Short mmCIF file of C-alpha atoms (C1' of nucleotides) in Angstrom, two decimals:
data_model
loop_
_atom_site.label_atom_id
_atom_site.label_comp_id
_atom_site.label_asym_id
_atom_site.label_seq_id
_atom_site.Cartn_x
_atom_site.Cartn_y
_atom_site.Cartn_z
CA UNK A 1 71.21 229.46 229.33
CA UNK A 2 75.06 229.08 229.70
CA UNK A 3 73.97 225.26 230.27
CA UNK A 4 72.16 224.71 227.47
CA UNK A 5 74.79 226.02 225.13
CA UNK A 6 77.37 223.92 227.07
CA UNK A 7 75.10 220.68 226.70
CA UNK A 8 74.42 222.03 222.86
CA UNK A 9 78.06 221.90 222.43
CA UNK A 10 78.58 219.02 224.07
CA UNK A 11 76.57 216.74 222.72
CA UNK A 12 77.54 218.40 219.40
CA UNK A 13 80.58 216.33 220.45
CA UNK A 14 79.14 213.19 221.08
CA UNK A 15 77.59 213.00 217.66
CA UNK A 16 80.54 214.31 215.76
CA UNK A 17 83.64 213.02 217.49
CA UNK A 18 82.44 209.90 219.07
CA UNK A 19 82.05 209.00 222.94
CA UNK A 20 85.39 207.20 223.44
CA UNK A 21 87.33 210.73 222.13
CA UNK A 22 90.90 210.81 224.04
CA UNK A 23 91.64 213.64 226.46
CA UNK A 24 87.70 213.89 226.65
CA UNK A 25 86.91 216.76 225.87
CA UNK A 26 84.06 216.76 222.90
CA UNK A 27 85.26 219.25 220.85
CA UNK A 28 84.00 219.36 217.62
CA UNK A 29 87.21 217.78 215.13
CA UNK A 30 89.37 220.05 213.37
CA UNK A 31 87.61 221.33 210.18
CA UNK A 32 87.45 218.74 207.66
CA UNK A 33 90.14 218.48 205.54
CA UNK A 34 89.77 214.64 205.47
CA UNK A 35 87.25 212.51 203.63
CA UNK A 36 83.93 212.91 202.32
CA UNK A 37 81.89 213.87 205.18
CA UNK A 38 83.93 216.94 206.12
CA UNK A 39 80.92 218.91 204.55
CA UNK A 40 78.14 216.63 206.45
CA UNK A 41 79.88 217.83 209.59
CA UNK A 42 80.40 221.42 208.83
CA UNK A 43 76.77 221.51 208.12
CA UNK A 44 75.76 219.91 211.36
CA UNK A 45 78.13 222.51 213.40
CA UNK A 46 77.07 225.28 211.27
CA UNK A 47 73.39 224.04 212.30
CA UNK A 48 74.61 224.19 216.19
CA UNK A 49 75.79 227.64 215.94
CA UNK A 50 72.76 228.89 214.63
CA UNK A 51 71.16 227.41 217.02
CA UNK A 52 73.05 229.06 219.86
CA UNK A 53 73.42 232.40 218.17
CA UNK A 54 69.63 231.95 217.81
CA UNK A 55 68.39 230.63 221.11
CA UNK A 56 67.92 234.20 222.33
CA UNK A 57 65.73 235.37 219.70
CA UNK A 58 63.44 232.07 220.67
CA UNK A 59 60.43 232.37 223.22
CA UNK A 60 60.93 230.73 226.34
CA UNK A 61 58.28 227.99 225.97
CA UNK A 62 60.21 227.28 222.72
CA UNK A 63 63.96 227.40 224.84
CA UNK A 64 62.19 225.30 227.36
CA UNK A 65 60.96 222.58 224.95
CA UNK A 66 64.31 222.46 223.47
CA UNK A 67 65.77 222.34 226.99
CA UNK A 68 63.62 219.34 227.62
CA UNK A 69 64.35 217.83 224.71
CA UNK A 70 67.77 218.05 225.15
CA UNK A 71 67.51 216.53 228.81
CA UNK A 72 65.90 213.88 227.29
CA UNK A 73 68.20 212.92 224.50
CA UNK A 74 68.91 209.47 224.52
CA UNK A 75 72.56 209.41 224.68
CA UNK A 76 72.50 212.22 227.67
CA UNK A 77 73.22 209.60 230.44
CA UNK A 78 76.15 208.20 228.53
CA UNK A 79 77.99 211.46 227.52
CA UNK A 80 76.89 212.57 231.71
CA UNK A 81 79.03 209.09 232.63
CA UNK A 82 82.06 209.68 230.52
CA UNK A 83 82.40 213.20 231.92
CA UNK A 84 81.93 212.24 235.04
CA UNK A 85 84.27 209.82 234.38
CA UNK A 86 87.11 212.31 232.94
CA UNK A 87 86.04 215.03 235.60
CA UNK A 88 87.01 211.89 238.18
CA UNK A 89 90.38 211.25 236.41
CA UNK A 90 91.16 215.00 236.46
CA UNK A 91 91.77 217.64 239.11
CA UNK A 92 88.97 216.86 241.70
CA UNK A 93 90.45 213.34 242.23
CA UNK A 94 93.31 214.93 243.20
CA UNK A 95 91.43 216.27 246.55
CA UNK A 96 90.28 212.99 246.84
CA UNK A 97 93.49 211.60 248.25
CA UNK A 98 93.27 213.86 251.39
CA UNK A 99 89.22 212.70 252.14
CA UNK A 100 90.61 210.01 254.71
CA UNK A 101 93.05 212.49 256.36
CA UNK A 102 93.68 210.71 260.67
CA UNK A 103 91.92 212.30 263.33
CA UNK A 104 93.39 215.48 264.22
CA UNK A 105 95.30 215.22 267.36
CA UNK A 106 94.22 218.79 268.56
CA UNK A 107 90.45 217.99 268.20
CA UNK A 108 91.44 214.57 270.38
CA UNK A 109 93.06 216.44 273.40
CA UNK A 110 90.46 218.60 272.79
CA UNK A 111 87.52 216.44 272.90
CA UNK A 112 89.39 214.23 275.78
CA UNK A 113 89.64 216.89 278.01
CA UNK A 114 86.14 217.55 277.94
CA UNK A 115 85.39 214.83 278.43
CA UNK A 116 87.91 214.05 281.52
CA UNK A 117 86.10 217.31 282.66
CA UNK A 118 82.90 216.32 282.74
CA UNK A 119 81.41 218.57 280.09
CA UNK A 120 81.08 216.36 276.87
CA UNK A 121 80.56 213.21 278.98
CA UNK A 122 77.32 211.68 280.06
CA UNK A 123 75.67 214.32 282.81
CA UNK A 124 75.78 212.94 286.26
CA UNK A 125 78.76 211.12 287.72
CA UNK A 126 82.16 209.76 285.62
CA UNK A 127 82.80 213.25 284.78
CA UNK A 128 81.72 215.63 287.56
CA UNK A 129 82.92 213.39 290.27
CA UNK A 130 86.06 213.13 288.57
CA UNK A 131 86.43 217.17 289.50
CA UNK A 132 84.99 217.01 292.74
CA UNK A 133 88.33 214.71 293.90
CA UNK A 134 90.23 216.72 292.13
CA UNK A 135 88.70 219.32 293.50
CA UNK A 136 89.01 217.48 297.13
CA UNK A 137 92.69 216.36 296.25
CA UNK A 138 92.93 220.06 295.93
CA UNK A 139 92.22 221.51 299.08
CA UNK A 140 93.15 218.78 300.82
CA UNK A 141 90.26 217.59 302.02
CA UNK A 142 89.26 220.41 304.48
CA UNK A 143 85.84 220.52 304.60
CA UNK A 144 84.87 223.84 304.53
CA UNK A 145 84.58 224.58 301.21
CA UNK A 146 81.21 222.37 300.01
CA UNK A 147 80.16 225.42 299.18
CA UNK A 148 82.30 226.20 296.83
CA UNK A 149 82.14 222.93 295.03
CA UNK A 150 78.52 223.21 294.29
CA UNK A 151 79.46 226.56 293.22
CA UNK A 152 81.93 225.25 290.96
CA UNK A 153 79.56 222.45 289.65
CA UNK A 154 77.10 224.60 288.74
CA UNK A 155 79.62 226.99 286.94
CA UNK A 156 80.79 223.49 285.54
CA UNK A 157 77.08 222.79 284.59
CA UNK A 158 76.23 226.25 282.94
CA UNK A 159 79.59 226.16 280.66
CA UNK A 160 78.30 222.29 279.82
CA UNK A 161 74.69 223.60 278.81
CA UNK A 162 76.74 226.75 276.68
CA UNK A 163 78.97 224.02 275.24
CA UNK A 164 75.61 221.80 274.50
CA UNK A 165 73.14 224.18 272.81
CA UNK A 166 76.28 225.06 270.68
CA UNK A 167 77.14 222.57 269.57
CA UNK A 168 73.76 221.03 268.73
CA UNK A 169 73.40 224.59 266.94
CA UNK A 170 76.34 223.70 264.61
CA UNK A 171 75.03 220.29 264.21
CA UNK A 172 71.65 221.12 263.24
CA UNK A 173 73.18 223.87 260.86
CA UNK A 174 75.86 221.57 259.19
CA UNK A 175 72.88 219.02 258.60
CA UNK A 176 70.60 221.93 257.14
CA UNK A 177 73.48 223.26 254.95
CA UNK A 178 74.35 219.74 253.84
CA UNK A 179 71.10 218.66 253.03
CA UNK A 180 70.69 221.86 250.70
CA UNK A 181 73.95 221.64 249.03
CA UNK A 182 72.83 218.08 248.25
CA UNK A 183 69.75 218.87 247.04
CA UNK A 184 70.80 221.55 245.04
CA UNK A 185 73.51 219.34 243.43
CA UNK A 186 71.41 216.94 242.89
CA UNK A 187 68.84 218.84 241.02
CA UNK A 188 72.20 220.03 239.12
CA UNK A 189 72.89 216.66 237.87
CA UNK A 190 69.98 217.23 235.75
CA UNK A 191 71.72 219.50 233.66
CA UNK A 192 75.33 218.61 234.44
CA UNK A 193 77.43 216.12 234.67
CA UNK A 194 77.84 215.21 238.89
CA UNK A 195 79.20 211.91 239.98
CA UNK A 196 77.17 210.90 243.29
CA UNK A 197 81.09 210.53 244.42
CA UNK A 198 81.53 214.17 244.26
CA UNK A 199 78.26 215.10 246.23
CA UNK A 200 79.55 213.03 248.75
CA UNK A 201 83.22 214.64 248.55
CA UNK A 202 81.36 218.16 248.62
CA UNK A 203 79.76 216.60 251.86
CA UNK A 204 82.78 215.98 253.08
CA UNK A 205 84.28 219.15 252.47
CA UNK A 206 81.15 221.01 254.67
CA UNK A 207 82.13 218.64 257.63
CA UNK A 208 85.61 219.52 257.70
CA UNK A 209 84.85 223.39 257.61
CA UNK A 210 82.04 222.96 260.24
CA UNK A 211 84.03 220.58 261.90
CA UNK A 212 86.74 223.36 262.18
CA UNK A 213 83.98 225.42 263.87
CA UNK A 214 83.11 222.76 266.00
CA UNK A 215 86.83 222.86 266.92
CA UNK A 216 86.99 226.47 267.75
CA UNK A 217 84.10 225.97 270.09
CA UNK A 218 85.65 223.16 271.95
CA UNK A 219 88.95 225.35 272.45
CA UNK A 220 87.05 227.93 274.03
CA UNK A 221 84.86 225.51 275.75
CA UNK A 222 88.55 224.40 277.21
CA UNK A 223 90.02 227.69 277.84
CA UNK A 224 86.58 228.05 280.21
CA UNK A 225 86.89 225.16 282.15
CA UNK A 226 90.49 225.90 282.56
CA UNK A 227 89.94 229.10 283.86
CA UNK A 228 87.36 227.85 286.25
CA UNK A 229 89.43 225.21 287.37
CA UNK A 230 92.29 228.04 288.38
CA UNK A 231 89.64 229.82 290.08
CA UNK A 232 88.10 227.90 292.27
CA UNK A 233 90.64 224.22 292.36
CA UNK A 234 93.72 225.66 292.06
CA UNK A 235 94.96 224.66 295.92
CA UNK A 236 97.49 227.88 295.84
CA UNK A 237 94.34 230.21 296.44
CA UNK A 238 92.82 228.55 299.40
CA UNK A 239 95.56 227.01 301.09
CA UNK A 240 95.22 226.49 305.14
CA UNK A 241 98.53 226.47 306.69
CA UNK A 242 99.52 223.37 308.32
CA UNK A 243 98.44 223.10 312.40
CA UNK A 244 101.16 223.64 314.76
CA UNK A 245 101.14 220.05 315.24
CA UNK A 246 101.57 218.84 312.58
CA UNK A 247 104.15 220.97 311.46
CA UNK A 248 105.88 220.22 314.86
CA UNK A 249 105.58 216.01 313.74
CA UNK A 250 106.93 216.72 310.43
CA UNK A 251 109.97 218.89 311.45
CA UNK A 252 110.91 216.53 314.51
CA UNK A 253 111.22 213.83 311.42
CA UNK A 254 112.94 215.67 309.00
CA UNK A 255 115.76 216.96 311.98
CA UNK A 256 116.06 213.71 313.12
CA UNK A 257 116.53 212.22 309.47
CA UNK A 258 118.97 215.40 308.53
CA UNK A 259 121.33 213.09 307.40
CA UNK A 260 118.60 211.76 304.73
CA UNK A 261 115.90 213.90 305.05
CA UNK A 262 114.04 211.14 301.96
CA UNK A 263 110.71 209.38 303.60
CA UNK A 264 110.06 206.37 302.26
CA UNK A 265 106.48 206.09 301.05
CA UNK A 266 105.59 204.40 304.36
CA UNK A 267 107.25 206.91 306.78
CA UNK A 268 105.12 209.16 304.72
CA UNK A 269 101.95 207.92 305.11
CA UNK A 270 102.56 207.39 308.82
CA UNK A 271 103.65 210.86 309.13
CA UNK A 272 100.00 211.93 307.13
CA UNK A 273 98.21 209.82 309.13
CA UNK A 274 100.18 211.38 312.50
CA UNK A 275 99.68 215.00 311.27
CA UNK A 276 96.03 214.29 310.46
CA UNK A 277 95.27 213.57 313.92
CA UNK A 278 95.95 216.77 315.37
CA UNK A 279 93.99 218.81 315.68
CA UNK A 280 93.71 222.59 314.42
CA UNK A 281 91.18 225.50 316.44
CA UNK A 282 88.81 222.77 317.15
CA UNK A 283 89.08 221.40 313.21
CA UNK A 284 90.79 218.53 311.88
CA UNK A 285 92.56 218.76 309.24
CA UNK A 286 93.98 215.78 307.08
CA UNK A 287 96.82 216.45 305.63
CA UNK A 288 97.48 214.03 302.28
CA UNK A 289 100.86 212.13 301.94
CA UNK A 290 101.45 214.34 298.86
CA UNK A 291 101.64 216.90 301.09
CA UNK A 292 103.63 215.42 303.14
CA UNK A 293 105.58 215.31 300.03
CA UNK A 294 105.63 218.61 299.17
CA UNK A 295 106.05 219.65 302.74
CA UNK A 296 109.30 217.52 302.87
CA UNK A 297 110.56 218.93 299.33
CA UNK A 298 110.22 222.83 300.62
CA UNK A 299 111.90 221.98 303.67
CA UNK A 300 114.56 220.62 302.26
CA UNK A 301 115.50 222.90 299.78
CA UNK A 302 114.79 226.11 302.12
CA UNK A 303 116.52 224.57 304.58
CA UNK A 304 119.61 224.03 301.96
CA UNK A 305 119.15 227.30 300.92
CA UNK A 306 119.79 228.96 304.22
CA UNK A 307 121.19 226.60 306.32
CA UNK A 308 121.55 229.65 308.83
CA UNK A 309 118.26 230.38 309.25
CA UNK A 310 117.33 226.82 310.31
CA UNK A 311 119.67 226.60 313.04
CA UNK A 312 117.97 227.25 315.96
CA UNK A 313 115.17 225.77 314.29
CA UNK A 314 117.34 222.70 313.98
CA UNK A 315 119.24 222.77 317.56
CA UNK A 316 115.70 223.13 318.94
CA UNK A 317 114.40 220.02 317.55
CA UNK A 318 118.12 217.96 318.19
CA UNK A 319 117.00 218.47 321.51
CA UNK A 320 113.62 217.90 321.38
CA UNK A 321 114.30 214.44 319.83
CA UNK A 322 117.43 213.82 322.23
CA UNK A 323 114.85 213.97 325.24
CA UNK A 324 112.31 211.55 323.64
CA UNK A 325 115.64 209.13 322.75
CA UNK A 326 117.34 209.76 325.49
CA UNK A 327 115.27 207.30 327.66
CA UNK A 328 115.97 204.90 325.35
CA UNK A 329 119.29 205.33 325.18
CA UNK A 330 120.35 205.78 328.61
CA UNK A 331 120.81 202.06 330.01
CA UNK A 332 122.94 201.75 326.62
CA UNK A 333 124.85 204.85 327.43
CA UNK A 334 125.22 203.93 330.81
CA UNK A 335 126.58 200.17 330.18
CA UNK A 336 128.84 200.94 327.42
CA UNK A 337 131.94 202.11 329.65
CA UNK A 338 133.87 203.49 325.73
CA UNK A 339 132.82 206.47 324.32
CA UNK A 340 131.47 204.78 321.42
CA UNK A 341 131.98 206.60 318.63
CA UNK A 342 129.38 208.27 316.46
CA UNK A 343 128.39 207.40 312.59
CA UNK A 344 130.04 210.72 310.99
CA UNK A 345 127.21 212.23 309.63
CA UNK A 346 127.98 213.90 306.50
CA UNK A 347 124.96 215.82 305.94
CA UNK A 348 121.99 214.87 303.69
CA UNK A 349 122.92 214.96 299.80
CA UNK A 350 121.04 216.42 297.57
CA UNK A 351 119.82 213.75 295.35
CA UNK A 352 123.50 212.64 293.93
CA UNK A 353 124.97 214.86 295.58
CA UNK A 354 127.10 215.74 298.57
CA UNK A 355 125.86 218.38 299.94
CA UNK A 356 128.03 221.75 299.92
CA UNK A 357 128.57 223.77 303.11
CA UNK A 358 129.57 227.34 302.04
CA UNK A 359 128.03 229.44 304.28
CA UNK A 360 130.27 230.66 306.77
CA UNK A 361 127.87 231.77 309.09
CA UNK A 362 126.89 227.93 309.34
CA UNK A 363 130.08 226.62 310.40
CA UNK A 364 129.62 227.94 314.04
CA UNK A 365 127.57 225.72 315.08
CA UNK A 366 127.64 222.13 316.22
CA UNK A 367 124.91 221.46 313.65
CA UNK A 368 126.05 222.70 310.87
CA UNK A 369 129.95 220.86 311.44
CA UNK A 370 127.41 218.29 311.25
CA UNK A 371 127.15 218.63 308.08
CA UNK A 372 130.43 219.87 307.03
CA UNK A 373 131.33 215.86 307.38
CA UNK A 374 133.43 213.56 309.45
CA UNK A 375 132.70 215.75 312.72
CA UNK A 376 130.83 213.12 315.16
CA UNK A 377 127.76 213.57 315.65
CA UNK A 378 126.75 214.77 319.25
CA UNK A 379 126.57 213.22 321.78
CA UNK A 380 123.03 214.27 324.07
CA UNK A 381 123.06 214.36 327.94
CA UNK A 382 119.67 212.78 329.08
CA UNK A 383 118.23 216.24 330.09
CA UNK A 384 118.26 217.02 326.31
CA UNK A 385 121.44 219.49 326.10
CA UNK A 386 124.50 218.76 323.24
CA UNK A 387 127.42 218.10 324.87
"C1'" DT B 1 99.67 247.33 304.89
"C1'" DC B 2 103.68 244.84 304.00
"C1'" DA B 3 107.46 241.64 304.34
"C1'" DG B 4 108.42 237.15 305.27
"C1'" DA B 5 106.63 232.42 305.79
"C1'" DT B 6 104.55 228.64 303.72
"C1'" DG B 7 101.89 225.21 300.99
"C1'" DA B 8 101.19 224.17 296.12
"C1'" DT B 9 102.30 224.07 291.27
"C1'" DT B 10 105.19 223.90 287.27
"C1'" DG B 11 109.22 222.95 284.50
"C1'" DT B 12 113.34 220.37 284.12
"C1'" DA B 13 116.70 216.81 285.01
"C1'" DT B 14 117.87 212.26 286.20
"C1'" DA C 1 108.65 208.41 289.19
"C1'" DT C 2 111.06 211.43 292.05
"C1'" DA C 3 113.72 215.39 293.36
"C1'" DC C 4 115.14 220.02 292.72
"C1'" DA C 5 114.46 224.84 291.68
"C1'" DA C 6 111.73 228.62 290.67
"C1'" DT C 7 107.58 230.65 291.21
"C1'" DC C 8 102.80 231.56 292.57
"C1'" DA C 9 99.17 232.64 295.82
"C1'" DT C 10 97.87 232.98 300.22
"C1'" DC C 11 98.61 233.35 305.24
"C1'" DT C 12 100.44 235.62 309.25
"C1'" DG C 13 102.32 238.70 312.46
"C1'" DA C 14 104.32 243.15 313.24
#
DNA sequence: TCAGATGATTGTAT
DNA sequence: ATACAATCATCTGA
């Protein structure tokens, strides 16, 4: 109804003001107070209005003719391209600008960690085995906990199938809704003036708001996997202690490095590979040269922090390593007739920087005048004790 | 059960 | 990339 007295009114326009009318709008012309067909016109609009005022008094077959016949009026598709033409030029272009908006880099991290997670990747292998090393790199290896890898696959699995059925949900839906919005404006077009342009910006507008669903579904999809991941790969919650050994084989390093306590990448894979041989209540453990790593970057900051603490820890193992070099040393020691002075061993720095002796309690020992600098370092008898 | 030890992670600086 | 520092989570022995 509304429509028909729009289209009345418009085309109203079209035969009174022309088709190429500025600003558009077919508004009938101001009343005529120019030329001689000033009354022609007032007698056309004052047929229109009667019209209008009269189309609810008429029967509905009779509305529906004259609805037909309107949709039909040869200059219909004309008038519908010039106001599609002005709606273009007008407000809704303005929204058009945005339509090619980048990717949003949320939705990317997003969509890259699932699929560096194995969930919106292809099913078997890139993805899952991608967690199971992490998941190895994890615990380190120790082999014990198969179980709990399958059990975190098939956690993995379920949130995939979740994340799946979802999304295919909002898929199907955003199709379903599209289709019928289409549809529907398309049947619209009939009786209004719709540029194919703007059923395809109203299509993009439904993708962006489902898309924004889409995006709220991978964020929790994330926020799952990340919480299984804490659970069940974090290392902190299922971490063995190191064997005896091995702890033994990195400490004997580290005291006998003291001055620069900093393996190379070498000395730390030898040490991994030495540590990994031993052996721990019948099981071997293999101990990863970023744990040596780690091992070597607690040490040395406890062992900074509380340089008292260490000391017998760090007198044991000066000994310890004096008997193993004191073999070796002992023809040297026993040809060189001088007391051949010691390299002054200042300590190890703390990356750039000397390090600080300010514990008192410290400064009692040989060891830790080791570190207060220029004190010699000491000299071991062959049975292992500091002179 | 609890305090201390210890391996791992995270944030920051260089 | 590496080291330090703080912190977490678990282990261990009393």
């Amino acid at each position: 109804m509304d429509e028909q007295a729009r289209m009345m009114q418009s085309l109203s326009g079209i035969s009174l003001a022309g088709l190429s009318a500025p600003g558009g709008m077919a508004l009938p012309p101001p009343h005529g107070h120019e030329g001689t067909d000033g009354d022609g016109r007032k007698q056309d609009i004052g047929d229109i209005l009667h019209q209008i005022m009269t189309i609810t008094d008429q029967s509905l077959d009779e509305a529906q003719a004259k609805k037909h016949g309107l949709n039909c009026h040869r200059m219909k598709p004309a008038l519908f391209s010039v106001l599609c033409e002005i709606k273009e030029k007008t407000g809704l272009s303005i929204r058009g600008t945005q339509e090619e908006d980048p990717p949003d880099p949320q939705l990317m991290r997003l969509d890259n960690m699932l699929l560096a997670e194995g969930v919106s990747g292809p099913e078997k292998g890139g993805g899952s085995a991608a967690a199971a090393a992490a998941a190895a790199a994890a615990s380190g290896g120790v082999a014990d906990n198969s179980i709990e890898h399958s059990d975190y696959r098939a956690k993995l699995t379920q949130i995939r199938q979740i994340y799946h059925t979802e999304l295919e949900k909002y898929e199907q839906a955003c199709n379903e809704f599209t289709t019928h919005v289409m549809n529907l404006l398309r049947e619209q077009s009939r009786t209004r003036p719709i540029s194919p342009k703007e059923i395809e910006r109203m299509v993009g507008i439904i993708h962006r708001k489902f898309s924004s669903i889409q995006m709220q579904l991978k964020q929790s999809t994330c926020e799952a996997v990340m919480i299984l991941r804490s659970r069940f790969l974090d290392a902190r919650r299922k971490r063995r202690n190191f064997s005896k050994q091995a702890t033994e084989i990195l400490n004997e390093y580290f005291y006998s490095h003291l001055s620069n306590p900093y393996p190379s990448e070498e000395a730390k894979e030898e040490l991994a590979k030495k540590c990994s041989i031993t052996v721990s209540q019948g099981v071997r453990t293999t101990i990863t040269v970023s744990q040596v790593s780690n091992w070597f970057g607690n040490k040395r900051i406890r062992y900074k922090k509380n340089i008292g603490k260490f000391q017998e820890e760090a007198n044991l193992y000066a000994a310890k390593t004096a008997v193993t070099a004191a073999h070796a040393v002992a023809a040297a020691v026993q040809n060189s007739q001088t007391n051949s002075p010691a390299t002054p061993n200042s300590g190890f720095p703390m990356k750039d920087e000397e390090f600080q002796l300010d514990s008192a309690e410290s400064k009692n020992t040989l060891l830790s005048n080791m570190f207060a600098g220029g004190y010699p370092t000491p000299c071991y008898q062959p049975d292992g004790r500091i002179q």
